[in-house]
PDB file of C-alpha atoms in Angstrom:
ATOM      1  CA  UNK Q 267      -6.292  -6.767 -16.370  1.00  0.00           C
ATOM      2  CA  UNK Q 268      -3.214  -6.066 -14.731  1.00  0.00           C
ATOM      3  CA  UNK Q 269      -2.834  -7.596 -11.317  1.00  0.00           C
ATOM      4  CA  UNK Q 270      -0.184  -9.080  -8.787  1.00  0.00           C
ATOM      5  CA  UNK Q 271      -0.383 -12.279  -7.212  1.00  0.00           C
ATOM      6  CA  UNK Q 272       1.402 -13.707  -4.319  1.00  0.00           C
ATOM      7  CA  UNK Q 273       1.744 -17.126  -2.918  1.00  0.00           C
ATOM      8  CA  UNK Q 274       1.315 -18.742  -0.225  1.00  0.00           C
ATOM      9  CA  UNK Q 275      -1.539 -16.812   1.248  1.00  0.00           C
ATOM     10  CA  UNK Q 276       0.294 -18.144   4.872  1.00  0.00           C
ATOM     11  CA  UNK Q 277       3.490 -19.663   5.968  1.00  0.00           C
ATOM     12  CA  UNK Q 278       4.332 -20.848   9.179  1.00  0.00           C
ATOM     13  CA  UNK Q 279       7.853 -21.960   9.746  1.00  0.00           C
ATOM     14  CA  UNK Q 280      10.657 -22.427  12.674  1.00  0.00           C
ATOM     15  CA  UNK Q 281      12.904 -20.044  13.581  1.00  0.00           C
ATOM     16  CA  UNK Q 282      15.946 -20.157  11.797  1.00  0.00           C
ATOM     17  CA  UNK Q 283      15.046 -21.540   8.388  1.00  0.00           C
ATOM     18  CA  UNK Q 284      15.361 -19.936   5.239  1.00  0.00           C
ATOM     19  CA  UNK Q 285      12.273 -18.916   3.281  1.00  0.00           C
ATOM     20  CA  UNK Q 286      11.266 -17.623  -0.250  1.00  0.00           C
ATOM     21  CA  UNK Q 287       8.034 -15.541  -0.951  1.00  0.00           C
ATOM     22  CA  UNK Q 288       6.604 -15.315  -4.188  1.00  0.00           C
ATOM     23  CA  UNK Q 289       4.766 -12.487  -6.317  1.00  0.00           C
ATOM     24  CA  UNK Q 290       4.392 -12.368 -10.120  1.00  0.00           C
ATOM     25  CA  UNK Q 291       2.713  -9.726 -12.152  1.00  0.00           C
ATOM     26  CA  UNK Q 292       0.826 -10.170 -15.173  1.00  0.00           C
ATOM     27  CA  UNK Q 293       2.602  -7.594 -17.387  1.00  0.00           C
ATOM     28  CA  UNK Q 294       6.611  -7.119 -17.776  1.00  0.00           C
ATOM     29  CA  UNK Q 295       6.245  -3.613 -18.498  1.00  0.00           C
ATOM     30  CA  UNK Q 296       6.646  -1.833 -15.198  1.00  0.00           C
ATOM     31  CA  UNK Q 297       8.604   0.936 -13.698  1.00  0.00           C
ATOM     32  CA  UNK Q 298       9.600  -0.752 -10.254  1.00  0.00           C
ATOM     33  CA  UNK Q 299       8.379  -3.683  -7.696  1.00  0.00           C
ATOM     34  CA  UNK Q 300       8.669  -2.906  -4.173  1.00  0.00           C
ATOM     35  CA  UNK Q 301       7.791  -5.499  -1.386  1.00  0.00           C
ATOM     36  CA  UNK Q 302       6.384  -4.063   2.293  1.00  0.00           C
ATOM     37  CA  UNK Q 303       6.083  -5.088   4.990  1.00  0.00           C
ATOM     38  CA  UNK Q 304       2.049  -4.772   7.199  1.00  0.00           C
ATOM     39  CA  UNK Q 305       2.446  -5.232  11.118  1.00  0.00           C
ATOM     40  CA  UNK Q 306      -1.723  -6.106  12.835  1.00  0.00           C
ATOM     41  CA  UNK Q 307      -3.132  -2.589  13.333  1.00  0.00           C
ATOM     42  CA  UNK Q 308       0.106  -0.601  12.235  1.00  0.00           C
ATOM     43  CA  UNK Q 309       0.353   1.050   8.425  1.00  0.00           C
ATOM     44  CA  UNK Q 310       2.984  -0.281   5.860  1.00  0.00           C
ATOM     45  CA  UNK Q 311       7.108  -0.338   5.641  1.00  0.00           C
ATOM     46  CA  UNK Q 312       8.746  -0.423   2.781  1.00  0.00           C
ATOM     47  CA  UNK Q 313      11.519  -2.938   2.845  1.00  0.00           C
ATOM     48  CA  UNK Q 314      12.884  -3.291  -0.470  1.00  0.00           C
ATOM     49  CA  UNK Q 315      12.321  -1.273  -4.250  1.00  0.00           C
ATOM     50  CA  UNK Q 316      13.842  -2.440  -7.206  1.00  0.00           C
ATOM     51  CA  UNK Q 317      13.521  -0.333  -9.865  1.00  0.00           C
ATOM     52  CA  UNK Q 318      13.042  -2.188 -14.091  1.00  0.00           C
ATOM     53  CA  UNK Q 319      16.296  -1.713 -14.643  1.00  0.00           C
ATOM     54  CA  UNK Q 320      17.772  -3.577 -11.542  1.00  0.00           C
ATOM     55  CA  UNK Q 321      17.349  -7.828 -11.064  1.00  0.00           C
ATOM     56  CA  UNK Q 322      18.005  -7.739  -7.010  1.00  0.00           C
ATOM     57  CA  UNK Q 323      18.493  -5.336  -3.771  1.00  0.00           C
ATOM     58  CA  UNK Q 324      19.519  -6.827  -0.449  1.00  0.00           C
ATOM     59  CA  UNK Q 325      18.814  -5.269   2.717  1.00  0.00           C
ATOM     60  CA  UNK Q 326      20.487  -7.267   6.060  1.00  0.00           C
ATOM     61  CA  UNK Q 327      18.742 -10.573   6.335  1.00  0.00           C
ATOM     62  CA  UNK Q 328      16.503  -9.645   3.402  1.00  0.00           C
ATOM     63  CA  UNK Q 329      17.353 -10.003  -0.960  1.00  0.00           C
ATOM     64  CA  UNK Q 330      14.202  -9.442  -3.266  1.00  0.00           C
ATOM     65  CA  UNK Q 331      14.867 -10.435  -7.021  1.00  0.00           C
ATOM     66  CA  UNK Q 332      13.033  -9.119 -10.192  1.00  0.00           C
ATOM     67  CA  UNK Q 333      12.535 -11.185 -13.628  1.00  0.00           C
ATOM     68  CA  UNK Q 334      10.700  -8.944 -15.823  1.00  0.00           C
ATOM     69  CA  UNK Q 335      10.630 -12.013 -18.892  1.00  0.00           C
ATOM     70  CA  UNK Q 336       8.710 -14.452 -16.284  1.00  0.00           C
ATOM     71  CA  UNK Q 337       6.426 -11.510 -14.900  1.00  0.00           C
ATOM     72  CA  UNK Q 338       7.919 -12.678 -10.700  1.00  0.00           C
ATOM     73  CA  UNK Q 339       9.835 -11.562  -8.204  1.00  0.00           C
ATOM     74  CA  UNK Q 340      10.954 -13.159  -4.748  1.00  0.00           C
ATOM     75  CA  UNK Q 341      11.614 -12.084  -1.385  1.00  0.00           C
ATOM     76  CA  UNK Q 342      14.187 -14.421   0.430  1.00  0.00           C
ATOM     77  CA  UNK Q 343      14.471 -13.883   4.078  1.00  0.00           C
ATOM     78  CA  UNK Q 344      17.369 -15.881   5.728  1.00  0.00           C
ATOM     79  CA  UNK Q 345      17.564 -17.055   9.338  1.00  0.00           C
ATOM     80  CA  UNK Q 346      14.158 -16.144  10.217  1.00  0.00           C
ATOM     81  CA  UNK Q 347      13.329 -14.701  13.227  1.00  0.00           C
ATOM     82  CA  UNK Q 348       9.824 -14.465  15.204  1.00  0.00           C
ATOM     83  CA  UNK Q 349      10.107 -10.773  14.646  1.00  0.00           C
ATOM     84  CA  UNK Q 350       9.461 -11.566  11.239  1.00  0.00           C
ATOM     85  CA  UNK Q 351       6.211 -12.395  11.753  1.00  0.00           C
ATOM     86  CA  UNK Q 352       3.890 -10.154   9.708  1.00  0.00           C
ATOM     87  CA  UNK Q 353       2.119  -9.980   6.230  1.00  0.00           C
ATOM     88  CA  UNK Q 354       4.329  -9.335   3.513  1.00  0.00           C
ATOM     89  CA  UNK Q 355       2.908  -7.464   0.502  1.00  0.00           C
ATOM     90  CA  UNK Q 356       4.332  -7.157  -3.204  1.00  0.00           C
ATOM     91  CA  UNK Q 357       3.827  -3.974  -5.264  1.00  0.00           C
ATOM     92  CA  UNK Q 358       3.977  -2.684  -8.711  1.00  0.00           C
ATOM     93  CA  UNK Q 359       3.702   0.152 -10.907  1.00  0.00           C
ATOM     94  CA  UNK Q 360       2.661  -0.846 -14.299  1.00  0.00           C
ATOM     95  CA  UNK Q 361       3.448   1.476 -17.280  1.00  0.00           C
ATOM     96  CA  UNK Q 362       0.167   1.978 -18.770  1.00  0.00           C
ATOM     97  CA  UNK Q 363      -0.627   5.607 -19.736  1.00  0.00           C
ATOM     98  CA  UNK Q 364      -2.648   6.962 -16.795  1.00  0.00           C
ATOM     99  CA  UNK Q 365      -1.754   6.017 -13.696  1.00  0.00           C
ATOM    100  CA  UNK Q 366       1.475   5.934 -11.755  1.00  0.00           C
ATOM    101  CA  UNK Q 367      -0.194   4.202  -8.775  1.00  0.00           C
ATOM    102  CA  UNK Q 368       0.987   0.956  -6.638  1.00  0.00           C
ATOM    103  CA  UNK Q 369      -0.713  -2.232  -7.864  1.00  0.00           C
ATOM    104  CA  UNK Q 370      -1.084  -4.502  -4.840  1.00  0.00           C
ATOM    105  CA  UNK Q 371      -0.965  -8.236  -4.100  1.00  0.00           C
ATOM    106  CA  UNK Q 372      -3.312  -9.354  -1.405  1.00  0.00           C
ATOM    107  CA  UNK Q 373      -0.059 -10.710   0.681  1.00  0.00           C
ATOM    108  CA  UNK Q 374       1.612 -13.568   2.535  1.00  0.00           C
ATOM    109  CA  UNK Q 375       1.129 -13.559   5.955  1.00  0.00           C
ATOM    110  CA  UNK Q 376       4.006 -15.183   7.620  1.00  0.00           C
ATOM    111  CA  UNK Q 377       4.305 -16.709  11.353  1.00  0.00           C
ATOM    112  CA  UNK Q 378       7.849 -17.505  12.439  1.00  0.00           C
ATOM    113  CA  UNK Q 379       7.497 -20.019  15.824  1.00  0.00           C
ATOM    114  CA  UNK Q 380       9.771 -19.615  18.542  1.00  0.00           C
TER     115      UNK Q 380
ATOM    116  CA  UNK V 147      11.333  13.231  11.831  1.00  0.00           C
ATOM    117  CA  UNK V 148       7.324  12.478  12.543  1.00  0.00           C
ATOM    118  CA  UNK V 149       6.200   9.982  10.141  1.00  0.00           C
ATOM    119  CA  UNK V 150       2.443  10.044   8.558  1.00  0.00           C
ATOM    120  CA  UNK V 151      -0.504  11.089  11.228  1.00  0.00           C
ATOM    121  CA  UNK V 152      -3.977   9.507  10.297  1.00  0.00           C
ATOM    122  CA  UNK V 153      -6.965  10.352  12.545  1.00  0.00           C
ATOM    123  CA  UNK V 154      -9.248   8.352  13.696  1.00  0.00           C
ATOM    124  CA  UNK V 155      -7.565   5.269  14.330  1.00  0.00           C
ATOM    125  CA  UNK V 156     -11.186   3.695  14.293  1.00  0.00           C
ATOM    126  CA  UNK V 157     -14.679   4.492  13.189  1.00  0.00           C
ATOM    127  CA  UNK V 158     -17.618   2.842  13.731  1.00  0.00           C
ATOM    128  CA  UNK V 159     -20.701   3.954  11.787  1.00  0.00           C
ATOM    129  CA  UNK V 160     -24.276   2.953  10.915  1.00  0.00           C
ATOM    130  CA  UNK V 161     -24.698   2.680   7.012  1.00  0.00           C
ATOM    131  CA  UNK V 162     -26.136   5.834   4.953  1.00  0.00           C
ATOM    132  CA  UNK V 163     -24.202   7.836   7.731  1.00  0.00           C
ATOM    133  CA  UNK V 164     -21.503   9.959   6.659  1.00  0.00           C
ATOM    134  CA  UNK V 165     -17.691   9.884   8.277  1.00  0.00           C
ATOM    135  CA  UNK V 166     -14.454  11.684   7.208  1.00  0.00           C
ATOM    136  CA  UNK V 167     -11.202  11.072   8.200  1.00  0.00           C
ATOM    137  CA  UNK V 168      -7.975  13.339   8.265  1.00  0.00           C
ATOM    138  CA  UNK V 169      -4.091  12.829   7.125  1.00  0.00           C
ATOM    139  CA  UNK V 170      -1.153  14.517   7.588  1.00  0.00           C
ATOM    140  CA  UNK V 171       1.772  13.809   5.751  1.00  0.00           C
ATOM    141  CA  UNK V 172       5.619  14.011   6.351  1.00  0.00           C
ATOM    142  CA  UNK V 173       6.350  17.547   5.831  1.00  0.00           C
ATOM    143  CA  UNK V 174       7.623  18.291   2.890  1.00  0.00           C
ATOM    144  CA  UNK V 175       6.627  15.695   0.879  1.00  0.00           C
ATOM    145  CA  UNK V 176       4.539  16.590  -2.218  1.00  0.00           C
ATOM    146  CA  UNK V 177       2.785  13.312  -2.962  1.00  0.00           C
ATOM    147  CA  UNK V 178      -0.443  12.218  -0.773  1.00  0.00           C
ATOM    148  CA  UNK V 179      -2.261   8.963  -1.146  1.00  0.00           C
ATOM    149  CA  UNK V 180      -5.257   7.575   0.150  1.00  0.00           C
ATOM    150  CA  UNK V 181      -5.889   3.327   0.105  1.00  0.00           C
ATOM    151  CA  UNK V 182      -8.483   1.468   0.589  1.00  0.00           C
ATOM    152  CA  UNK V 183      -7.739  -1.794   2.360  1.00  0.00           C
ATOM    153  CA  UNK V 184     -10.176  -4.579   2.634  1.00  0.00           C
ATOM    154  CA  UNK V 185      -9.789  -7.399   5.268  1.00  0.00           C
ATOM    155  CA  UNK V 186      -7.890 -10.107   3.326  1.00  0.00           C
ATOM    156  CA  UNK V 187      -6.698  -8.064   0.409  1.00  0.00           C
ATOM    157  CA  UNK V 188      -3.576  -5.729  -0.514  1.00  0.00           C
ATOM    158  CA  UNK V 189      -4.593  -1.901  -0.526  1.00  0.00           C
ATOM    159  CA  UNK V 190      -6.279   0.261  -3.434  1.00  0.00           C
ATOM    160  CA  UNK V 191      -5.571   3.534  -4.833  1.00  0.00           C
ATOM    161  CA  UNK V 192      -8.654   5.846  -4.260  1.00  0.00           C
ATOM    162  CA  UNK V 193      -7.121   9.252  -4.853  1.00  0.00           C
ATOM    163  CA  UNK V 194      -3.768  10.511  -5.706  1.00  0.00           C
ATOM    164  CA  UNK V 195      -2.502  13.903  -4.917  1.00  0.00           C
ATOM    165  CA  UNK V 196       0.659  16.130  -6.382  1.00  0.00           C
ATOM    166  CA  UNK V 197       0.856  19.254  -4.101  1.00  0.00           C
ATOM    167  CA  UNK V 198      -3.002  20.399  -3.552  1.00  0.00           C
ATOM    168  CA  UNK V 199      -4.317  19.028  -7.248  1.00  0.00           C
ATOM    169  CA  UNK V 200      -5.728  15.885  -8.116  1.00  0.00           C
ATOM    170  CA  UNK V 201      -3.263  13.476 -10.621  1.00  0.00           C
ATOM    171  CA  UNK V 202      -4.814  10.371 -10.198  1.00  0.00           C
ATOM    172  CA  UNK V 203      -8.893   9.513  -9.200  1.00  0.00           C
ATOM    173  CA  UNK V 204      -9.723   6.970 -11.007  1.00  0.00           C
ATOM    174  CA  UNK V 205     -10.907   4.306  -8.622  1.00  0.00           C
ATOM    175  CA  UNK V 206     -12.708   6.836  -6.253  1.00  0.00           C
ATOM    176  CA  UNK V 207     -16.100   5.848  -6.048  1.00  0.00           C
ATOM    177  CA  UNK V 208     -17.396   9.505  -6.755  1.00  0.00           C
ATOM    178  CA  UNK V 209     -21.207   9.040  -6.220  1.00  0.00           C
ATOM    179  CA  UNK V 210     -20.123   8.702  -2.006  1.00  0.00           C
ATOM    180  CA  UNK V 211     -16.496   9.269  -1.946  1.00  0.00           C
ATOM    181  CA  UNK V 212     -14.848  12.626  -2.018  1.00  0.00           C
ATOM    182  CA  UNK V 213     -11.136  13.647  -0.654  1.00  0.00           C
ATOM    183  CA  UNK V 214      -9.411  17.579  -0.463  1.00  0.00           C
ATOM    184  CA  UNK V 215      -6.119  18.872   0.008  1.00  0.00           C
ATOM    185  CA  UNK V 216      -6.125  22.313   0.939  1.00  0.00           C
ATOM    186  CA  UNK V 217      -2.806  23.977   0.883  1.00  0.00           C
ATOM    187  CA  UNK V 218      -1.410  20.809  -0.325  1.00  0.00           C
ATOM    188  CA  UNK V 219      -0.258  20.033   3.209  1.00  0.00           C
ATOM    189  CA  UNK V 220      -3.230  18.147   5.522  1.00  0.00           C
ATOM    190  CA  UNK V 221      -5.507  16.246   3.681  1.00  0.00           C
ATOM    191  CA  UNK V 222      -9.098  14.987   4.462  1.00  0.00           C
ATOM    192  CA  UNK V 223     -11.283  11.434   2.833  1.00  0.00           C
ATOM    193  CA  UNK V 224     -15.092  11.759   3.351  1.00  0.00           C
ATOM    194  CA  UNK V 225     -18.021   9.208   2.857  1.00  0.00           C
ATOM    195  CA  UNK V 226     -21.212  10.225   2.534  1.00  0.00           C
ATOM    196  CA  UNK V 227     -23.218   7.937   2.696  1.00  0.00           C
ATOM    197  CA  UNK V 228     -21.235   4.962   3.840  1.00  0.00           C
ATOM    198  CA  UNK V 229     -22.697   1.311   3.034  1.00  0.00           C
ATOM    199  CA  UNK V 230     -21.631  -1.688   4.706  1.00  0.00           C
ATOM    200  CA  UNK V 231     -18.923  -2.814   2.006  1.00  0.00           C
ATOM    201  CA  UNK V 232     -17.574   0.566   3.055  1.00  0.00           C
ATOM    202  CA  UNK V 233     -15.267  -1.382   5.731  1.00  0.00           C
ATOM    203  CA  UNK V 234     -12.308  -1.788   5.789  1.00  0.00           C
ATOM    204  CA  UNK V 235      -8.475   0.252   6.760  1.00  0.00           C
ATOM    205  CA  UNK V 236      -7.886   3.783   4.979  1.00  0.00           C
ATOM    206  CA  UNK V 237      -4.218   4.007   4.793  1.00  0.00           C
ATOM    207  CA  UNK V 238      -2.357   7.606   3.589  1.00  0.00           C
ATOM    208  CA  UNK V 239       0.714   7.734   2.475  1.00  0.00           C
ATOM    209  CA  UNK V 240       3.325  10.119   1.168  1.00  0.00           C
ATOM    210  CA  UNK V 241       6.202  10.480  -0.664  1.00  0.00           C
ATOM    211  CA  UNK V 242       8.570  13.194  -1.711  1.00  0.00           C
ATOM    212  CA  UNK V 243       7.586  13.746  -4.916  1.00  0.00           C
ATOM    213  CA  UNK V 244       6.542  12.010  -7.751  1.00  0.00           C
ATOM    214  CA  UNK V 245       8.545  11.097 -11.016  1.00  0.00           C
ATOM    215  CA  UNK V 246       7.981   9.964 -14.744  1.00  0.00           C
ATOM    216  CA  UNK V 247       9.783   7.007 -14.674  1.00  0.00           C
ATOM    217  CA  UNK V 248      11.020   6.672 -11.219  1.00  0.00           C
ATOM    218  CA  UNK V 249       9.075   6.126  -7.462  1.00  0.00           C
ATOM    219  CA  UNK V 250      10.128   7.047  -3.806  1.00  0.00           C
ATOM    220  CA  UNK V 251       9.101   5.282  -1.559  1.00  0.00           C
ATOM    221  CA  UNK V 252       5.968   5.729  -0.101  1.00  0.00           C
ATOM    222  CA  UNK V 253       5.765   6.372   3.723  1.00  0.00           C
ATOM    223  CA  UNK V 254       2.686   5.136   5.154  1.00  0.00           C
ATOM    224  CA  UNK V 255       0.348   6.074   8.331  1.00  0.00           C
ATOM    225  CA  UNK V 256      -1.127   3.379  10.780  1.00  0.00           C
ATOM    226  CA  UNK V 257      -4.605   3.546   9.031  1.00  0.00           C
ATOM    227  CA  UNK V 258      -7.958   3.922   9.829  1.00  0.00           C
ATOM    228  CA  UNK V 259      -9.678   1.092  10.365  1.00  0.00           C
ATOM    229  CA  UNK V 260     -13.841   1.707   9.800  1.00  0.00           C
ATOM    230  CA  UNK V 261     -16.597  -0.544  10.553  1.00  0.00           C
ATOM    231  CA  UNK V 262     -19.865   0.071   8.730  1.00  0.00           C
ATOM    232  CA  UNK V 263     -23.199  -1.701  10.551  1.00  0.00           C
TER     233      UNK V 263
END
């Protein structure tokens, strides 16, 4: 069954430090991984795609990496800021045959404290 | 440029009622979703479609679920009847266009967030 998990389910930390989230996926074939970000009561943003080919995109404060071999991918976020607090979710699009659709992990929800 | 519209923003219902919800997508874009997002979990495809036809289905639960796209513009999700595991957000989202090989991004609306009793 083809599935993405991500850990922690929560993370708490002070502003200012550096933090990793995790995701891994349980088959290397994909077309792209994309990580969004889910505000309480608001829809989703994407923050970062990185398509099969690529091993990293960077967006300000924000660099998501892709192994394909080890089936994970990170999301570093650097100098956090309590405006970073919100649920982070990892996606994927597997390449079976049929479907094309967004294979979800069930999230990290992250609280940066003032 | 307006992003996704969802209406209702929240539903509450008594099971084995019926309740439908509407989308409107980012005009232009060829590609509407609809997910299914249960409290505590990342969001499921129900339905998937590419202008006004249906590409992608397969996790619809078609015995109570059904969806449209008339004119491949607005789009709406009904449930008929709705039980109580029935709760939960409906997100839509749209994108562009869709791709062998290759994915836009997906823009996505604030979600309607239903509560079966």
């Amino acid at each position: 069954k083809q599935e993405v998990t991500q850990i922690p389910a929560a993370l708490s930390v002070p502003e200012g430090e550096n933090l990793v989230l995790n995701c891994s996926f349980t088959d290397s074939a994909i077309y792209n991984l994309q990580w969004f970000r889910q505000d309480p009561g608001k829809g989703l943003t994407s923050l970062l795609l990185i398509q099969s080919s690529q091993r990293e995109q960077t967006s300000g404060r924000l660099n998501a990496s892709l192994d394909k071999s080890s089936g994970r991918s990170t999301l570093y976020i650097a100098a956090s800021q309590p405006g970073d607090s919100a649920t982070y979710l990892c996606a994927v699009v597997y390449m079976d045959t049929g479907r094309r659709a967004l294979t979800f992990g069930s999230g990290t929800r992250l609280q940066v404290q003032p | 440029e307006a992003g996704v519209a969802q209406s209702p923003r929240y539903k509450i219902i008594e099971k084995r009622q019926s309740v439908a919800f509407w989308c409107n997508p980012i005009s232009g874009h060829a590609t509407l979703y609809w997910y299914q997002q249960i409290l505590g979990q990342g969001p499921k495809l129900l339905i998937q479609f590419q202008n006004n036809g249906v590409v992608d289905d397969s996790q619809l639960p078609k015995d109570r679920f059904s969806a449209e796209r008339l004119k491949g513009v607005d789009s709406t999700l009904k449930i008929q009847p709705a039980k109580l595991e029935d709760s939960a957000v409906y997100l839509c989202a749209s994108s562009l266009r869709r791709q062998v090989g290759h994915q836009e991004t997906q823009y996505f609306g604030p979600g309607t967030r239903l509560l079966v009793l």
